[in-house]
Amino acid sequence: MSIRHGLLALLEHGPRYGSQLRTEFEARTGSTWPLNVGQVYTTLNRLERDGMVAQHGADEAGHALYVITEPGRRELKVWFEAPVDRTSPPRDELSIKLAMAIGAPGVDVRQVIQAQRHHTVKAMQDYTRLKVQALAAIENGDGSSERDDIAWLLVLEQLIFQTEAEARWLDHSESRLVRLSATADRRAKRNRQATPRADGAGRTGSTAPYSGTTTRSS
């Protein structure tokens, strides 16, 4: 839906054709969410079907121009005014990966976390460098692209906050798994002491479900 409303927002500035909308969308978001022309025209066709946009002649190069309609402006106004719904969060691959890694044979969950943390910290550093460049562009620019530079800065800062939060969550997850693993080990030890084996062997194998590895206790 963000592509649909993003195109409507750009069309509020005047008639645009497909590839022009794609270029402006990517400039505004710093190509964080790249579009292809086919995706743009598919969305425009749906918007036209729904009465949100209409074709408005062509430019000198023969590109078909689109304009926003009054229903489209009302739709855009509602979108800007309504909060983004968080009651049905989008699927997060990292969360799903860690959830599935718990107890998976041969998988060390802490190693998965450490590999992700390395990637997340690098992404945070890259975003921070881009933020410095965006700030310099705003300060030194001539004003012709200031709107796009400010929009890109806000997107970058949101990405930085996201990666910072992800890094904190990974640290928390690792600490949580260590504590839970220690608790499971203590519980297993108590159970062994409470039920001594008749043959006197006293050795049982216990699986550490949070590390994905098997340990032997005596």
PDB file of N, CA and C in Angstrom, residues 97-141:
ATOM      1  N   LYS A  97      13.834 -16.897  11.851  1.00  0.00           N
ATOM      2  CA  LYS A  97      15.033 -17.739  11.842  1.00  0.00           C
ATOM      3  C   LYS A  97      15.425 -18.161  13.250  1.00  0.00           C
ATOM      4  N   LEU A  98      15.444 -17.207  14.192  1.00  0.00           N
ATOM      5  CA  LEU A  98      15.822 -17.547  15.559  1.00  0.00           C
ATOM      6  C   LEU A  98      14.787 -18.471  16.204  1.00  0.00           C
ATOM      7  N   ALA A  99      13.509 -18.220  15.927  1.00  0.00           N
ATOM      8  CA  ALA A  99      12.472 -19.079  16.486  1.00  0.00           C
ATOM      9  C   ALA A  99      12.642 -20.520  16.002  1.00  0.00           C
ATOM     10  N   MET A 100      12.974 -20.696  14.730  1.00  0.00           N
ATOM     11  CA  MET A 100      13.139 -22.031  14.178  1.00  0.00           C
ATOM     12  C   MET A 100      14.467 -22.662  14.583  1.00  0.00           C
ATOM     13  N   ALA A 101      15.451 -21.830  14.917  1.00  0.00           N
ATOM     14  CA  ALA A 101      16.765 -22.352  15.304  1.00  0.00           C
ATOM     15  C   ALA A 101      16.744 -22.971  16.692  1.00  0.00           C
ATOM     16  N   ILE A 102      15.787 -22.545  17.546  1.00  0.00           N
ATOM     17  CA  ILE A 102      15.714 -23.084  18.899  1.00  0.00           C
ATOM     18  C   ILE A 102      15.461 -24.589  18.841  1.00  0.00           C
ATOM     19  N   GLY A 103      16.410 -25.361  19.341  1.00  0.00           N
ATOM     20  CA  GLY A 103      16.258 -26.808  19.369  1.00  0.00           C
ATOM     21  C   GLY A 103      16.499 -27.505  18.053  1.00  0.00           C
ATOM     22  N   ALA A 104      16.856 -26.750  16.992  1.00  0.00           N
ATOM     23  CA  ALA A 104      17.109 -27.395  15.702  1.00  0.00           C
ATOM     24  C   ALA A 104      18.398 -28.217  15.790  1.00  0.00           C
ATOM     25  N   PRO A 105      18.403 -29.454  15.314  1.00  0.00           N
ATOM     26  CA  PRO A 105      19.597 -30.309  15.416  1.00  0.00           C
ATOM     27  C   PRO A 105      20.799 -29.682  14.718  1.00  0.00           C
ATOM     28  N   GLY A 106      21.905 -29.629  15.418  1.00  0.00           N
ATOM     29  CA  GLY A 106      23.145 -29.155  14.820  1.00  0.00           C
ATOM     30  C   GLY A 106      23.252 -27.657  14.655  1.00  0.00           C
ATOM     31  N   VAL A 107      22.304 -26.878  15.187  1.00  0.00           N
ATOM     32  CA  VAL A 107      22.322 -25.421  15.036  1.00  0.00           C
ATOM     33  C   VAL A 107      22.715 -24.782  16.358  1.00  0.00           C
ATOM     34  N   ASP A 108      23.755 -23.971  16.332  1.00  0.00           N
ATOM     35  CA  ASP A 108      24.158 -23.205  17.509  1.00  0.00           C
ATOM     36  C   ASP A 108      23.499 -21.832  17.408  1.00  0.00           C
ATOM     37  N   VAL A 109      22.471 -21.610  18.200  1.00  0.00           N
ATOM     38  CA  VAL A 109      21.705 -20.364  18.096  1.00  0.00           C
ATOM     39  C   VAL A 109      22.591 -19.153  18.390  1.00  0.00           C
ATOM     40  N   ARG A 110      23.500 -19.284  19.348  1.00  0.00           N
ATOM     41  CA  ARG A 110      24.377 -18.150  19.675  1.00  0.00           C
ATOM     42  C   ARG A 110      25.265 -17.793  18.494  1.00  0.00           C
ATOM     43  N   GLN A 111      25.681 -18.791  17.724  1.00  0.00           N
ATOM     44  CA  GLN A 111      26.481 -18.501  16.525  1.00  0.00           C
ATOM     45  C   GLN A 111      25.642 -17.768  15.484  1.00  0.00           C
ATOM     46  N   VAL A 112      24.371 -18.161  15.364  1.00  0.00           N
ATOM     47  CA  VAL A 112      23.461 -17.457  14.456  1.00  0.00           C
ATOM     48  C   VAL A 112      23.331 -15.991  14.879  1.00  0.00           C
ATOM     49  N   ILE A 113      23.183 -15.769  16.182  1.00  0.00           N
ATOM     50  CA  ILE A 113      23.044 -14.401  16.703  1.00  0.00           C
ATOM     51  C   ILE A 113      24.309 -13.594  16.445  1.00  0.00           C
ATOM     52  N   GLN A 114      25.463 -14.197  16.686  1.00  0.00           N
ATOM     53  CA  GLN A 114      26.719 -13.472  16.511  1.00  0.00           C
ATOM     54  C   GLN A 114      26.943 -13.088  15.047  1.00  0.00           C
ATOM     55  N   ALA A 115      26.608 -13.995  14.126  1.00  0.00           N
ATOM     56  CA  ALA A 115      26.762 -13.687  12.699  1.00  0.00           C
ATOM     57  C   ALA A 115      25.842 -12.547  12.300  1.00  0.00           C
ATOM     58  N   GLN A 116      24.598 -12.582  12.810  1.00  0.00           N
ATOM     59  CA  GLN A 116      23.657 -11.506  12.488  1.00  0.00           C
ATOM     60  C   GLN A 116      24.108 -10.189  13.097  1.00  0.00           C
ATOM     61  N   ARG A 117      24.633 -10.228  14.336  1.00  0.00           N
ATOM     62  CA  ARG A 117      25.080  -9.000  14.988  1.00  0.00           C
ATOM     63  C   ARG A 117      26.188  -8.328  14.176  1.00  0.00           C
ATOM     64  N   HIS A 118      27.118  -9.124  13.652  1.00  0.00           N
ATOM     65  CA  HIS A 118      28.198  -8.566  12.827  1.00  0.00           C
ATOM     66  C   HIS A 118      27.622  -7.849  11.608  1.00  0.00           C
ATOM     67  N   HIS A 119      26.645  -8.490  10.954  1.00  0.00           N
ATOM     68  CA  HIS A 119      26.024  -7.882   9.771  1.00  0.00           C
ATOM     69  C   HIS A 119      25.256  -6.618  10.151  1.00  0.00           C
ATOM     70  N   THR A 120      24.527  -6.669  11.262  1.00  0.00           N
ATOM     71  CA  THR A 120      23.702  -5.530  11.686  1.00  0.00           C
ATOM     72  C   THR A 120      24.568  -4.329  12.031  1.00  0.00           C
ATOM     73  N   VAL A 121      25.656  -4.549  12.741  1.00  0.00           N
ATOM     74  CA  VAL A 121      26.555  -3.448  13.108  1.00  0.00           C
ATOM     75  C   VAL A 121      27.171  -2.831  11.860  1.00  0.00           C
ATOM     76  N   LYS A 122      27.557  -3.657  10.890  1.00  0.00           N
ATOM     77  CA  LYS A 122      28.110  -3.122   9.641  1.00  0.00           C
ATOM     78  C   LYS A 122      27.075  -2.282   8.905  1.00  0.00           C
ATOM     79  N   ALA A 123      25.818  -2.765   8.862  1.00  0.00           N
ATOM     80  CA  ALA A 123      24.756  -1.997   8.209  1.00  0.00           C
ATOM     81  C   ALA A 123      24.554  -0.663   8.916  1.00  0.00           C
ATOM     82  N   MET A 124      24.618  -0.663  10.242  1.00  0.00           N
ATOM     83  CA  MET A 124      24.457   0.570  11.004  1.00  0.00           C
ATOM     84  C   MET A 124      25.567   1.564  10.664  1.00  0.00           C
ATOM     85  N   GLN A 125      26.777   1.064  10.530  1.00  0.00           N
ATOM     86  CA  GLN A 125      27.903   1.929  10.159  1.00  0.00           C
ATOM     87  C   GLN A 125      27.726   2.501   8.761  1.00  0.00           C
ATOM     88  N   ASP A 126      27.247   1.667   7.834  1.00  0.00           N
ATOM     89  CA  ASP A 126      27.014   2.142   6.464  1.00  0.00           C
ATOM     90  C   ASP A 126      25.935   3.225   6.444  1.00  0.00           C
ATOM     91  N   TYR A 127      24.840   2.995   7.171  1.00  0.00           N
ATOM     92  CA  TYR A 127      23.769   3.992   7.225  1.00  0.00           C
ATOM     93  C   TYR A 127      24.273   5.300   7.842  1.00  0.00           C
ATOM     94  N   THR A 128      25.119   5.193   8.838  1.00  0.00           N
ATOM     95  CA  THR A 128      25.640   6.396   9.492  1.00  0.00           C
ATOM     96  C   THR A 128      26.501   7.201   8.529  1.00  0.00           C
ATOM     97  N   ARG A 129      27.309   6.519   7.721  1.00  0.00           N
ATOM     98  CA  ARG A 129      28.110   7.233   6.717  1.00  0.00           C
ATOM     99  C   ARG A 129      27.206   7.931   5.696  1.00  0.00           C
ATOM    100  N   LEU A 130      26.144   7.241   5.278  1.00  0.00           N
ATOM    101  CA  LEU A 130      25.210   7.856   4.339  1.00  0.00           C
ATOM    102  C   LEU A 130      24.498   9.046   4.973  1.00  0.00           C
ATOM    103  N   LYS A 131      24.240   8.976   6.260  1.00  0.00           N
ATOM    104  CA  LYS A 131      23.606  10.090   6.959  1.00  0.00           C
ATOM    105  C   LYS A 131      24.506  11.316   6.930  1.00  0.00           C
ATOM    106  N   VAL A 132      25.808  11.119   7.150  1.00  0.00           N
ATOM    107  CA  VAL A 132      26.760  12.236   7.096  1.00  0.00           C
ATOM    108  C   VAL A 132      26.741  12.871   5.702  1.00  0.00           C
ATOM    109  N   GLN A 133      26.688  12.030   4.675  1.00  0.00           N
ATOM    110  CA  GLN A 133      26.643  12.553   3.304  1.00  0.00           C
ATOM    111  C   GLN A 133      25.344  13.321   3.054  1.00  0.00           C
ATOM    112  N   ALA A 134      24.232  12.800   3.569  1.00  0.00           N
ATOM    113  CA  ALA A 134      22.948  13.476   3.377  1.00  0.00           C
ATOM    114  C   ALA A 134      22.932  14.829   4.072  1.00  0.00           C
ATOM    115  N   LEU A 135      23.474  14.894   5.276  1.00  0.00           N
ATOM    116  CA  LEU A 135      23.540  16.169   5.988  1.00  0.00           C
ATOM    117  C   LEU A 135      24.411  17.172   5.237  1.00  0.00           C
ATOM    118  N   ALA A 136      25.526  16.689   4.675  1.00  0.00           N
ATOM    119  CA  ALA A 136      26.408  17.575   3.907  1.00  0.00           C
ATOM    120  C   ALA A 136      25.713  18.079   2.655  1.00  0.00           C
ATOM    121  N   ALA A 137      24.918  17.199   2.011  1.00  0.00           N
ATOM    122  CA  ALA A 137      24.196  17.609   0.804  1.00  0.00           C
ATOM    123  C   ALA A 137      23.174  18.688   1.127  1.00  0.00           C
ATOM    124  N   ILE A 138      22.505  18.555   2.276  1.00  0.00           N
ATOM    125  CA  ILE A 138      21.518  19.571   2.669  1.00  0.00           C
ATOM    126  C   ILE A 138      22.202  20.890   2.974  1.00  0.00           C
ATOM    127  N   GLU A 139      23.339  20.815   3.659  1.00  0.00           N
ATOM    128  CA  GLU A 139      24.044  22.040   4.053  1.00  0.00           C
ATOM    129  C   GLU A 139      24.685  22.750   2.876  1.00  0.00           C
ATOM    130  N   ASN A 140      25.202  21.964   1.923  1.00  0.00           N
ATOM    131  CA  ASN A 140      25.952  22.556   0.815  1.00  0.00           C
ATOM    132  C   ASN A 140      25.153  22.650  -0.477  1.00  0.00           C
ATOM    133  N   GLY A 141      23.946  22.127  -0.496  1.00  0.00           N
ATOM    134  CA  GLY A 141      23.170  22.116  -1.734  1.00  0.00           C
ATOM    135  C   GLY A 141      22.633  23.481  -2.108  1.00  0.00           C
TER     136      GLY A 141
END
